[in-house]
Coordinates of C-alpha atoms in Angstrom, one line a residue:
Chain A
X1 CA 49.5 36.7 35.1
X2 CA 50.5 38.4 31.9
X3 CA 47.3 39.8 30.5
X4 CA 47.6 42.7 28.2
X5 CA 45.7 46.0 28.3
X6 CA 45.7 48.9 25.9
X7 CA 45.8 52.3 27.5
X8 CA 44.0 54.9 25.5
X9 CA 44.5 58.5 26.6
X10 CA 41.9 61.2 25.8
X11 CA 42.0 64.9 26.6
X12 CA 38.3 65.6 26.7
X13 CA 35.5 64.0 28.7
X14 CA 33.0 64.2 25.9
X15 CA 35.3 62.3 23.6
X16 CA 35.9 59.8 26.4
X17 CA 32.1 59.3 26.8
X18 CA 31.6 58.5 23.1
X19 CA 34.7 56.3 23.1
X20 CA 33.3 54.3 26.1
X21 CA 30.0 53.8 24.3
X22 CA 31.8 52.6 21.1
X23 CA 34.0 50.2 23.0
X24 CA 31.0 48.8 24.9
X25 CA 29.1 48.5 21.6
X26 CA 32.0 46.5 20.1
X27 CA 31.8 44.2 23.2
X28 CA 35.3 44.9 24.4
X29 CA 35.9 44.7 28.1
X30 CA 36.9 48.0 29.8
X31 CA 39.2 47.2 32.7
X32 CA 39.3 50.6 34.3
X33 CA 39.0 54.3 33.5
X34 CA 41.1 57.0 35.2
X35 CA 39.8 60.6 35.2
X36 CA 40.9 63.7 37.0
X37 CA 37.3 64.6 38.0
X38 CA 33.9 62.9 38.2
X39 CA 32.5 62.5 34.7
X40 CA 28.7 62.7 34.9
X41 CA 27.1 59.6 33.5
X42 CA 30.4 57.6 33.0
X43 CA 29.3 54.8 35.4
X44 CA 26.1 54.4 33.4
X45 CA 27.9 54.3 30.1
X46 CA 30.3 51.7 31.5
X47 CA 27.4 49.7 32.9
X48 CA 28.6 49.7 36.5
X49 CA 26.2 48.5 39.1
X50 CA 24.7 51.2 41.3
X51 CA 26.3 51.7 44.7
X52 CA 24.7 50.2 47.8
X53 CA 26.5 52.5 50.2
X54 CA 23.3 54.4 51.1
X55 CA 21.7 51.2 52.2
X56 CA 24.6 50.4 54.5
X57 CA 24.4 53.9 55.9
X58 CA 20.7 53.4 56.8
X59 CA 21.5 50.2 58.6
X60 CA 24.4 51.8 60.5
X61 CA 22.0 54.6 61.5
X62 CA 19.7 52.0 63.0
X63 CA 22.7 50.5 64.9
X64 CA 23.5 54.0 66.3
X65 CA 19.9 54.5 67.3
X66 CA 19.8 51.2 69.1
X67 CA 23.1 51.9 70.8
X68 CA 21.8 55.3 72.1
X69 CA 18.5 53.8 73.3
X70 CA 20.2 50.8 75.0
X71 CA 22.9 53.0 76.6
X72 CA 20.5 55.6 78.0
X73 CA 17.9 53.2 79.1
X74 CA 20.5 51.2 81.1
X75 CA 22.3 54.2 82.6
X76 CA 19.4 56.6 83.3
X77 CA 16.5 54.3 83.9
X78 CA 17.7 50.8 85.0
X79 CA 21.1 51.2 86.6
X80 CA 20.6 54.3 88.8
X81 CA 17.3 56.0 88.3
X82 CA 18.1 59.2 90.3
X83 CA 15.8 62.2 90.6
X84 CA 17.7 64.8 88.6
X85 CA 15.9 68.1 88.7
X86 CA 12.5 66.4 88.8
X87 CA 12.9 64.5 85.5
X88 CA 10.7 61.4 85.5
X89 CA 13.2 58.5 85.3
X90 CA 10.5 55.8 86.0
X91 CA 10.5 54.5 82.5
X92 CA 12.3 55.2 79.2
X93 CA 9.3 56.7 77.5
X94 CA 8.6 59.2 80.3
X95 CA 12.0 60.8 80.0
X96 CA 12.4 60.2 76.3
X97 CA 12.3 63.8 75.1
X98 CA 15.5 64.5 77.0
X99 CA 17.2 61.6 75.3
X100 CA 16.2 62.5 71.7
X101 CA 19.2 64.9 71.1
X102 CA 21.6 62.1 71.9
X103 CA 19.6 59.5 70.0
X104 CA 19.6 61.8 66.9
X105 CA 23.3 62.6 67.1
X106 CA 24.3 58.9 67.7
X107 CA 22.2 57.9 64.6
X108 CA 24.0 60.5 62.5
X109 CA 27.4 59.7 63.9
X110 CA 27.1 56.0 63.3
X111 CA 25.5 56.4 59.8
X112 CA 28.2 58.9 58.7
X113 CA 31.4 57.4 60.1
X114 CA 30.7 53.8 59.5
X115 CA 29.6 54.6 55.9
X116 CA 32.9 56.5 55.3
X117 CA 34.9 53.6 56.7
X118 CA 32.9 51.2 54.5
X119 CA 33.7 53.4 51.5
X120 CA 37.5 53.3 52.4
X121 CA 37.4 49.5 52.8
X122 CA 35.5 48.9 49.6
X123 CA 37.7 51.3 47.6
X124 CA 40.8 50.0 49.3
X125 CA 42.0 53.4 50.5
X126 CA 44.3 54.0 53.4
X127 CA 47.3 56.1 54.4
X128 CA 50.6 54.9 52.9
X129 CA 48.7 53.0 50.2
X130 CA 50.7 53.0 47.0
X131 CA 49.0 55.0 44.3
X132 CA 47.6 53.0 41.4
X133 CA 48.1 55.5 38.7
X134 CA 49.2 54.3 35.2
X135 CA 49.9 57.8 34.0
X136 CA 50.5 60.9 36.2
X137 CA 48.6 63.1 33.7
X138 CA 45.3 61.5 34.6
X139 CA 45.1 63.5 37.8
X140 CA 45.6 66.7 35.9
X141 CA 43.9 67.0 32.5
X142 CA 43.9 63.6 30.7
X143 CA 41.5 60.7 30.7
X144 CA 42.8 57.1 30.5
X145 CA 40.8 54.1 29.5
X146 CA 42.2 50.6 29.8
X147 CA 40.8 48.0 27.5
X148 CA 41.7 44.3 27.9
X149 CA 43.0 42.5 24.8
X150 CA 43.0 38.8 24.1
X151 CA 44.7 38.2 20.8
X152 CA 42.8 40.8 18.8
X153 CA 45.2 43.6 19.6
X154 CA 45.2 45.2 16.1
X155 CA 41.5 45.3 16.0
X156 CA 41.1 47.0 19.4
X157 CA 44.0 49.4 18.5
X158 CA 42.3 50.6 15.3
X159 CA 38.9 50.9 17.1
X160 CA 40.5 53.0 19.8
X161 CA 42.3 55.1 17.2
X162 CA 39.0 55.9 15.6
X163 CA 37.5 57.1 18.9
X164 CA 39.9 60.0 19.0
X165 CA 42.5 58.8 21.5
X166 CA 45.5 61.1 21.6
X167 CA 47.8 58.3 22.7
X168 CA 47.8 54.5 22.7
X169 CA 50.0 52.3 24.8
X170 CA 50.1 48.5 25.2
X171 CA 50.8 47.6 28.7
X172 CA 51.5 44.2 30.2
X173 CA 51.9 45.0 33.9
X174 CA 48.5 43.7 35.1
Chain B
X1 CA -4.8 74.3 27.4
X2 CA -6.4 72.4 30.2
X3 CA -10.1 71.5 30.1
X4 CA -11.9 71.0 33.4
X5 CA -13.3 67.5 33.2
X6 CA -16.9 67.3 33.9
X7 CA -16.4 64.5 36.3
X8 CA -14.1 66.5 38.5
X9 CA -16.3 69.6 38.3
X10 CA -19.4 67.6 39.4
X11 CA -17.2 65.9 42.0
X12 CA -16.3 69.3 43.5
X13 CA -19.9 70.4 43.5
X14 CA -20.8 67.2 45.4
X15 CA -18.1 67.7 47.9
X16 CA -19.2 71.3 48.5
X17 CA -22.9 70.2 48.9
X18 CA -22.0 67.4 51.3
X19 CA -19.7 69.7 53.2
X20 CA -22.5 72.3 53.6
X21 CA -24.9 69.7 54.8
X22 CA -22.3 68.4 57.3
X23 CA -21.5 71.9 58.5
X24 CA -25.2 72.8 58.6
X25 CA -25.9 69.7 60.7
X26 CA -23.1 70.8 63.0
X27 CA -24.5 74.2 63.5
X28 CA -28.1 73.0 63.9
X29 CA -27.2 70.3 66.5
X30 CA -25.1 72.7 68.6
X31 CA -26.9 73.3 71.9
X32 CA -28.3 76.8 72.5
X33 CA -28.9 76.6 76.3
X34 CA -27.0 75.2 79.2
X35 CA -29.6 72.5 79.8
X36 CA -29.3 71.2 76.2
X37 CA -25.5 71.2 76.5
X38 CA -25.7 69.1 79.6
X39 CA -28.1 66.7 77.9
X40 CA -25.7 66.3 74.9
X41 CA -22.8 65.5 77.2
X42 CA -24.9 63.1 79.2
X43 CA -26.1 61.3 76.1
X44 CA -22.6 61.1 74.6
X45 CA -20.8 59.7 77.6
X46 CA -20.7 55.9 78.1
X47 CA -23.7 55.2 80.4
X48 CA -22.4 52.3 82.4
X49 CA -19.0 53.8 83.1
X50 CA -20.6 57.1 83.8
X51 CA -23.2 55.7 86.3
X52 CA -20.5 53.7 88.0
X53 CA -18.3 56.7 88.4
X54 CA -21.2 58.8 89.7
X55 CA -22.1 56.2 92.3
X56 CA -18.5 56.0 93.3
X57 CA -18.1 59.7 93.6
X58 CA -21.3 60.0 95.6
X59 CA -20.2 57.4 98.0
X60 CA -16.9 59.1 98.6
X61 CA -18.5 62.5 99.1
X62 CA -21.6 61.8 101.2
X63 CA -19.9 63.0 104.4
X64 CA -18.8 66.3 102.9
X65 CA -21.9 66.7 100.7
X66 CA -23.9 69.1 102.8
X67 CA -21.1 71.6 103.4
X68 CA -20.4 71.8 99.7
X69 CA -24.0 72.0 98.6
X70 CA -24.1 75.7 98.0
X71 CA -20.6 75.7 96.5
X72 CA -21.5 72.9 94.1
X73 CA -24.6 74.7 92.8
X74 CA -22.4 77.6 91.9
X75 CA -19.8 75.4 90.3
X76 CA -22.5 73.6 88.4
X77 CA -23.6 76.8 86.8
X78 CA -20.1 77.9 85.8
X79 CA -19.4 74.4 84.5
X80 CA -22.6 74.4 82.5
X81 CA -21.8 77.6 80.9
X82 CA -18.3 76.5 80.1
X83 CA -19.7 73.3 78.5
X84 CA -22.2 75.3 76.5
X85 CA -19.4 77.5 75.1
X86 CA -17.3 74.5 74.2
X87 CA -20.2 72.8 72.4
X88 CA -21.3 75.9 70.6
X89 CA -17.7 76.4 69.4
X90 CA -17.6 72.9 67.9
X91 CA -19.1 73.7 64.5
X92 CA -17.3 77.1 64.4
X93 CA -14.0 75.5 65.2
X94 CA -14.6 72.7 62.6
X95 CA -15.3 75.4 60.0
X96 CA -12.3 77.5 61.0
X97 CA -9.8 74.6 61.1
X98 CA -10.8 73.5 57.6
X99 CA -10.9 77.1 56.2
X100 CA -7.5 77.8 57.6
X101 CA -6.1 74.5 56.5
X102 CA -7.0 75.0 52.8
X103 CA -6.0 78.7 52.9
X104 CA -2.6 77.7 54.3
X105 CA -2.0 75.2 51.5
X106 CA -2.3 77.9 48.9
X107 CA -0.3 80.3 51.0
X108 CA 2.4 77.7 51.4
X109 CA 2.4 77.2 47.6
X110 CA 2.7 80.9 47.1
X111 CA 5.8 81.0 49.4
X112 CA 7.3 78.0 47.5
X113 CA 6.6 79.7 44.2
X114 CA 8.2 83.0 45.3
X115 CA 11.3 81.0 46.5
X116 CA 11.5 79.3 43.1
X117 CA 11.4 82.6 41.3
X118 CA 13.8 84.4 43.7
X119 CA 16.2 81.5 43.6
X120 CA 15.9 81.2 39.8
X121 CA 15.5 77.5 40.1
X122 CA 16.1 75.7 36.8
X123 CA 13.9 72.6 37.5
X124 CA 10.6 74.1 38.5
X125 CA 9.4 76.5 35.7
X126 CA 7.4 73.7 34.1
X127 CA 5.4 73.6 37.3
X128 CA 4.8 77.3 37.6
X129 CA 1.3 77.2 36.1
X130 CA 0.3 74.5 38.5
X131 CA 1.5 76.5 41.4
X132 CA -0.2 79.7 40.1
X133 CA -3.5 77.7 39.9
X134 CA -3.2 76.5 43.5
X135 CA -2.4 80.0 44.7
X136 CA -5.6 81.3 43.0
X137 CA -7.4 79.8 46.0
X138 CA -5.7 82.2 48.3
X139 CA -8.1 85.1 47.7
X140 CA -11.4 83.2 48.3
X141 CA -9.8 81.1 51.0
X142 CA -8.3 84.0 52.9
X143 CA -11.5 86.0 52.4
X144 CA -13.5 83.1 54.1
X145 CA -11.0 83.0 57.0
X146 CA -11.4 86.8 57.3
X147 CA -15.2 86.5 57.4
X148 CA -14.9 83.9 60.2
X149 CA -12.6 86.3 62.1
X150 CA -15.0 89.1 61.5
X151 CA -17.9 87.0 62.8
X152 CA -15.8 86.2 65.9
X153 CA -15.1 89.9 66.2
X154 CA -18.9 90.7 66.3
X155 CA -19.3 87.9 69.0
X156 CA -21.2 85.4 66.9
X157 CA -18.9 82.7 68.4
X158 CA -16.4 82.2 71.2
X159 CA -13.4 81.0 69.2
X160 CA -11.2 83.8 70.5
X161 CA -11.7 84.2 74.2
X162 CA -9.9 87.5 74.3
X163 CA -12.7 89.0 72.2
X164 CA -15.1 88.5 75.1
X165 CA -15.1 91.8 77.0
X166 CA -16.4 90.0 80.1
X167 CA -13.5 87.6 80.1
X168 CA -11.0 90.4 79.6
X169 CA -12.5 92.4 82.5
X170 CA -11.5 89.6 84.9
X171 CA -8.3 88.6 83.3
X172 CA -5.3 90.9 83.9
X173 CA -3.0 88.8 81.6
X174 CA -5.3 89.5 78.6
X175 CA -5.7 93.1 79.7
X176 CA -2.0 93.5 79.5
X177 CA -2.1 92.2 75.9
X178 CA -5.1 94.2 74.8
X179 CA -2.8 96.7 73.1
X180 CA -2.2 94.0 70.5
X181 CA -5.2 91.8 71.0
X182 CA -8.1 94.1 70.3
X183 CA -10.7 93.5 67.6
X184 CA -10.2 96.5 65.3
X185 CA -6.4 96.2 65.2
X186 CA -6.7 92.4 64.8
X187 CA -9.0 92.8 61.7
X188 CA -6.9 95.6 60.2
X189 CA -3.8 93.4 60.6
X190 CA -5.6 90.5 58.9
X191 CA -6.5 92.8 56.0
X192 CA -2.9 93.9 55.6
X193 CA -1.6 90.4 55.5
X194 CA -4.3 89.2 53.1
X195 CA -3.9 92.3 50.9
X196 CA -0.1 91.9 50.7
X197 CA -0.3 88.2 49.8
X198 CA -3.1 88.6 47.3
X199 CA -1.4 91.6 45.7
X200 CA 1.8 89.6 45.1
X201 CA -0.1 86.7 43.8
X202 CA -2.0 89.0 41.4
X203 CA 1.0 90.7 39.9
X204 CA 3.2 87.6 39.8
X205 CA 0.5 85.8 37.8
X206 CA 0.1 88.9 35.6
X207 CA 3.8 89.1 34.8
X208 CA 4.0 85.4 34.3
X209 CA 1.3 85.4 31.7
X210 CA 2.6 88.6 30.1
X211 CA 6.0 86.9 29.7
X212 CA 4.5 84.3 27.4
X213 CA 4.0 86.8 24.7
X214 CA 6.7 89.3 25.6
X215 CA 9.6 90.4 23.4
X216 CA 12.1 90.6 26.2
X217 CA 12.6 89.4 29.7
X218 CA 11.4 92.5 31.5
X219 CA 8.4 90.7 33.0
X220 CA 10.6 87.9 34.2
X221 CA 12.9 90.4 36.0
X222 CA 9.9 92.2 37.5
X223 CA 8.7 88.9 38.8
X224 CA 12.1 88.2 40.3
X225 CA 12.1 91.5 42.1
X226 CA 8.6 91.3 43.5
X227 CA 9.2 87.7 44.6
X228 CA 12.2 88.7 46.6
X229 CA 10.2 91.6 48.1
X230 CA 7.3 89.3 48.8
X231 CA 9.4 86.8 50.7
X232 CA 10.5 89.5 53.2
X233 CA 6.9 90.6 53.6
X234 CA 5.7 87.0 53.9
X235 CA 8.1 86.1 56.6
X236 CA 7.0 89.0 58.8
X237 CA 3.3 88.6 58.1
X238 CA 3.2 84.8 58.3
X239 CA 4.7 85.0 61.7
X240 CA 2.3 87.6 62.9
X241 CA -0.6 85.8 61.2
X242 CA 0.2 82.7 63.2
X243 CA 0.2 84.7 66.5
X244 CA -3.1 86.3 65.5
X245 CA -5.1 83.6 63.9
X246 CA -3.8 80.6 65.8
X247 CA -1.8 81.4 68.9
X248 CA -4.4 83.9 70.1
X249 CA -7.0 81.2 70.7
X250 CA -4.8 80.5 73.7
X251 CA -4.2 84.1 74.8
X252 CA -2.4 83.0 78.0
X253 CA 0.3 81.0 76.1
X254 CA 3.1 82.1 73.9
X255 CA 5.9 80.5 72.0
X256 CA 8.6 82.2 70.0
X257 CA 9.1 79.7 67.3
X258 CA 5.4 79.2 66.7
X259 CA 5.4 81.2 63.5
X260 CA 8.1 79.0 62.0
X261 CA 6.2 75.9 63.1
X262 CA 3.0 77.0 61.4
X263 CA 5.1 77.9 58.4
X264 CA 6.7 74.5 58.2
X265 CA 3.2 73.0 58.3
X266 CA 1.9 75.1 55.5
X267 CA 5.0 74.7 53.4
X268 CA 5.0 71.0 53.4
X269 CA 1.3 70.8 52.8
X270 CA 1.7 73.2 49.9
X271 CA 4.5 71.2 48.3
X272 CA 2.5 68.0 48.8
X273 CA -0.5 69.5 47.0
X274 CA 1.8 70.7 44.1
X275 CA 3.0 67.1 43.8
X276 CA -0.5 65.6 43.9
X277 CA -2.0 68.0 41.4
X278 CA 1.1 67.6 39.1
X279 CA 0.8 63.8 39.2
X280 CA -3.0 64.0 38.5
X281 CA -2.5 66.4 35.5
X282 CA 0.5 64.3 34.2
X283 CA -1.7 61.1 34.4
X284 CA -4.3 62.9 32.3
X285 CA -1.6 63.8 29.8
X286 CA -1.6 67.5 30.3
X287 CA 2.0 68.0 31.5
X288 CA 4.1 66.9 28.6
X289 CA 7.4 68.1 30.0
X290 CA 7.1 66.9 33.5
X291 CA 9.2 63.8 34.1
X292 CA 10.0 61.6 37.0
X293 CA 12.8 63.9 38.0
X294 CA 10.4 66.7 38.7
X295 CA 8.3 64.4 40.9
X296 CA 11.5 63.2 42.5
X297 CA 12.4 66.8 43.4
X298 CA 9.0 67.5 44.8
X299 CA 9.1 64.3 46.9
X300 CA 12.5 65.3 48.2
X301 CA 11.0 68.6 49.3
X302 CA 8.1 66.8 50.9
X303 CA 10.6 64.5 52.7
X304 CA 12.9 67.3 53.8
X305 CA 10.2 69.8 55.0
X306 CA 8.4 67.0 56.8
X307 CA 11.6 66.5 58.8
X308 CA 11.9 70.3 59.2
X309 CA 8.4 70.4 60.6
X310 CA 9.2 67.6 63.1
X311 CA 12.4 69.5 64.1
X312 CA 10.3 72.6 64.9
X313 CA 7.6 70.5 66.6
X314 CA 10.1 68.8 68.8
X315 CA 12.1 71.9 69.5
X316 CA 8.9 73.6 70.7
X317 CA 7.7 70.6 72.7
X318 CA 11.0 69.6 74.2
X319 CA 12.0 73.1 75.4
X320 CA 8.6 73.5 77.1
X321 CA 8.5 69.9 78.5
X322 CA 12.1 70.1 79.8
X323 CA 11.8 73.4 81.7
X324 CA 8.2 72.5 82.7
X325 CA 7.3 76.2 83.6
X326 CA 3.6 76.1 84.7
X327 CA 2.5 79.1 82.5
X328 CA 3.8 77.5 79.4
X329 CA 3.4 73.8 79.9
X330 CA -0.4 73.8 80.3
X331 CA -0.5 74.1 76.5
X332 CA 1.0 70.6 76.2
X333 CA -0.6 69.2 79.3
X334 CA -4.1 69.7 77.9
X335 CA -3.1 68.3 74.6
X336 CA -1.5 65.2 76.0
X337 CA -4.4 64.6 78.4
X338 CA -7.3 65.2 76.1
X339 CA -5.8 64.8 72.6
X340 CA -3.4 61.9 73.1
X341 CA -4.2 60.1 69.8
X342 CA -4.3 63.1 67.5
X343 CA -1.3 64.7 69.2
X344 CA 1.1 61.8 68.9
X345 CA -0.7 60.3 65.9
X346 CA 0.2 63.3 63.8
X347 CA 3.9 62.7 64.6
X348 CA 3.6 59.2 63.0
X349 CA 1.8 60.6 60.0
X350 CA 3.9 63.7 59.5
X351 CA 7.3 62.3 60.4
X352 CA 7.7 58.5 60.7
X353 CA 5.6 57.7 57.7
X354 CA 7.2 60.1 55.2
X355 CA 10.6 59.4 56.7
X356 CA 10.5 55.7 56.0
X357 CA 8.5 56.0 52.7
X358 CA 10.3 58.8 51.0
X359 CA 13.8 58.0 52.1
X360 CA 14.5 55.7 49.2
X361 CA 15.5 57.5 46.0
X362 CA 13.7 55.0 43.8
X363 CA 10.4 55.3 45.7
X364 CA 10.4 59.1 45.1
X365 CA 9.9 58.4 41.4
X366 CA 7.1 56.0 41.9
X367 CA 3.9 58.1 41.5
X368 CA 1.6 56.0 43.7
X369 CA 4.1 56.1 46.5
X370 CA 4.3 59.8 46.4
X371 CA 0.5 60.1 46.2
X372 CA 0.1 57.7 49.2
X373 CA 2.7 59.6 51.2
X374 CA 1.1 62.9 50.2
X375 CA -2.3 61.9 51.4
X376 CA -1.0 60.9 54.7
X377 CA 1.0 64.1 55.0
X378 CA -2.0 66.2 54.2
X379 CA -4.2 64.4 56.7
X380 CA -1.4 64.7 59.3
X381 CA -1.2 68.4 58.8
X382 CA -5.0 68.8 59.1
X383 CA -4.7 67.1 62.5
X384 CA -1.8 69.4 63.3
X385 CA -4.0 72.5 62.7
X386 CA -6.8 70.6 64.6
X387 CA -4.5 70.2 67.5
X388 CA -3.6 73.9 67.5
X389 CA -7.2 75.2 67.5
X390 CA -9.4 72.6 69.1
X391 CA -8.0 72.3 72.7
X392 CA -8.5 76.1 73.3
X393 CA -12.0 76.2 71.7
X394 CA -13.8 73.0 72.4
X395 CA -11.4 71.4 75.0
X396 CA -12.1 67.8 75.8
X397 CA -15.4 67.9 73.8
X398 CA -13.5 67.3 70.5
X399 CA -14.5 64.7 68.0
X400 CA -13.8 64.3 64.3
X401 CA -17.5 63.9 63.4
X402 CA -19.9 65.1 60.8
X403 CA -19.2 68.9 61.2
X404 CA -15.4 68.4 61.0
X405 CA -15.5 66.1 58.0
X406 CA -18.1 68.4 56.5
X407 CA -15.7 71.3 56.9
X408 CA -13.0 69.3 55.1
X409 CA -15.3 68.2 52.3
X410 CA -16.7 71.7 51.7
X411 CA -13.3 73.4 51.5
X412 CA -11.8 70.5 49.5
X413 CA -14.6 70.9 47.0
X414 CA -14.2 74.7 46.8
X415 CA -10.4 74.2 46.5
X416 CA -10.7 71.8 43.7
X417 CA -13.2 74.0 41.9
X418 CA -11.2 77.2 42.2
X419 CA -7.8 75.6 41.4
X420 CA -8.9 73.6 38.4
X421 CA -10.9 76.4 36.9
X422 CA -7.8 78.6 37.1
X423 CA -5.9 75.9 35.4
X424 CA -8.1 76.3 32.3
X425 CA -7.3 80.0 32.0
X426 CA -3.7 79.8 30.9
X427 CA -1.5 77.4 28.9
X428 CA 0.1 74.8 31.3
X429 CA 3.6 75.5 30.0
X430 CA 5.0 79.0 30.6
X431 CA 6.6 80.1 27.4
X432 CA 9.6 82.4 27.1
X433 CA 10.7 81.8 30.6
X434 CA 14.5 82.0 30.5
X435 CA 14.7 78.8 32.5
X436 CA 12.0 76.8 30.7
X437 CA 14.3 74.9 28.4
X438 CA 16.5 73.8 31.3
X439 CA 13.4 72.9 33.2
X440 CA 12.0 70.8 30.3
X441 CA 15.2 68.8 30.1
X442 CA 15.7 68.6 33.8
X443 CA 17.1 65.3 34.8
X444 CA 18.2 64.2 38.1

């Protein structure tokens, strides 16, 4: 596919923010923005949907809690209910306070780790992944916005020029 | 400036009047002799079950009845006296729990306020006047608690068993503690705590108002310094206050993290009341600069401190349950046997409910969600204090009846009256606070 994008480079996050708002107002599609650090409010300006990762984390926590309860109920109560130091292993609820530290830790463990793995999967991050960086300066002190073009190249170019871009590049690699 | 709406003022009068009636009924209906006490218990218990049990017990004991006749007569006397003390304690304990509960709300707010000042928080200065108004209840509230303690000290009630010299004479454990647990020292300590808290509150409010018209930030700096100092004083006195005013109703029992546990309870109740009053004032259009983000922050604190309270509750419970040492565990044995519903019910109200309701970030911005969670948290922490005081003072004769509800209504009315009259005395937005601009534009 030979779709064209214009890469506009900025050297200030405030300029970038106003540029994003202008480009959105002119109804051009922003393909991607590369920044060296999180720019507060950028996702809102771009109109990105809010993340649902907290919801997944809550569900993973419930899984962890169920695993802990099932595991300890089976091991300590059903499979071999020994008398260990007089602890009441007749039913789960009777011995529950002793299980709470494990139930808590398992909930946190599942919620945290599975959420991080979800994040890696959704953001397509893994070791030996080839970096997708159109310009090395975007990890240091420059901000890069990619705007897709479909025949109206000059118009988009002049718009981006007005927004204070320090450099404009037309790229065809996408 | 805030004007105390007539509706609310009359409402607070009505609450106080109803509360006095309820408490008065509680005091008047308390038995004054052993015979009356027995009659009350006999009338209260479910007749059918009671009769059946009696018949059953008699049948089982007929053979040994004669041998124990003399012994039983003696036991009966001791039992009757015990019963009388428990029933006489009921209205006093109802009064004390409610008085302490509302005092602790304003003390919790005072601690929160001092933390906001010492931490130089940028979000909360728009709420300072609300917090200052809530802490204005501290002086009357603590004074009432002190009067109740004083009345216990002159033996008008049996709330604190270690104040009874006859009990102490036969109790070596209490004798060993009498260096700390004696009435004069107890009352002097109480005066020191209350004096320190009220003094901080007085000066902090004074500097806060002076800052409104000041030329420089010297009042703000003074407030910063006394807040930091107060927090040190508060941590020590709050801990000792919880030993004195609450733990000493069970003079045979002790727990090292009790002070923190009581602190967590007062802290979360205080933050909840800040949120509720802020939402009320905002809905009446008085707090122009308070936005959803401020409510969100308060709700986050309610959520976080609720979990902190649960952590301390569980740490205390689990350590004692796990080791099961007889001299410690009786505390929880009596609570689980006689107070099963309030004891575990408060866990649902103070932990499970806020955990599930306030976890979602969007819900923390919905005012009626915060109000609903706040009401449940406040009721839950009333029951928490109830569970601390009642088992040692009235035992299994507890009931949330007219006297208990009367106590809540009276102090709620007084609290509303004092807090909202203080709100009228100063502008609701602190001017010239170095952080006020940041706070006005606070956005999360």
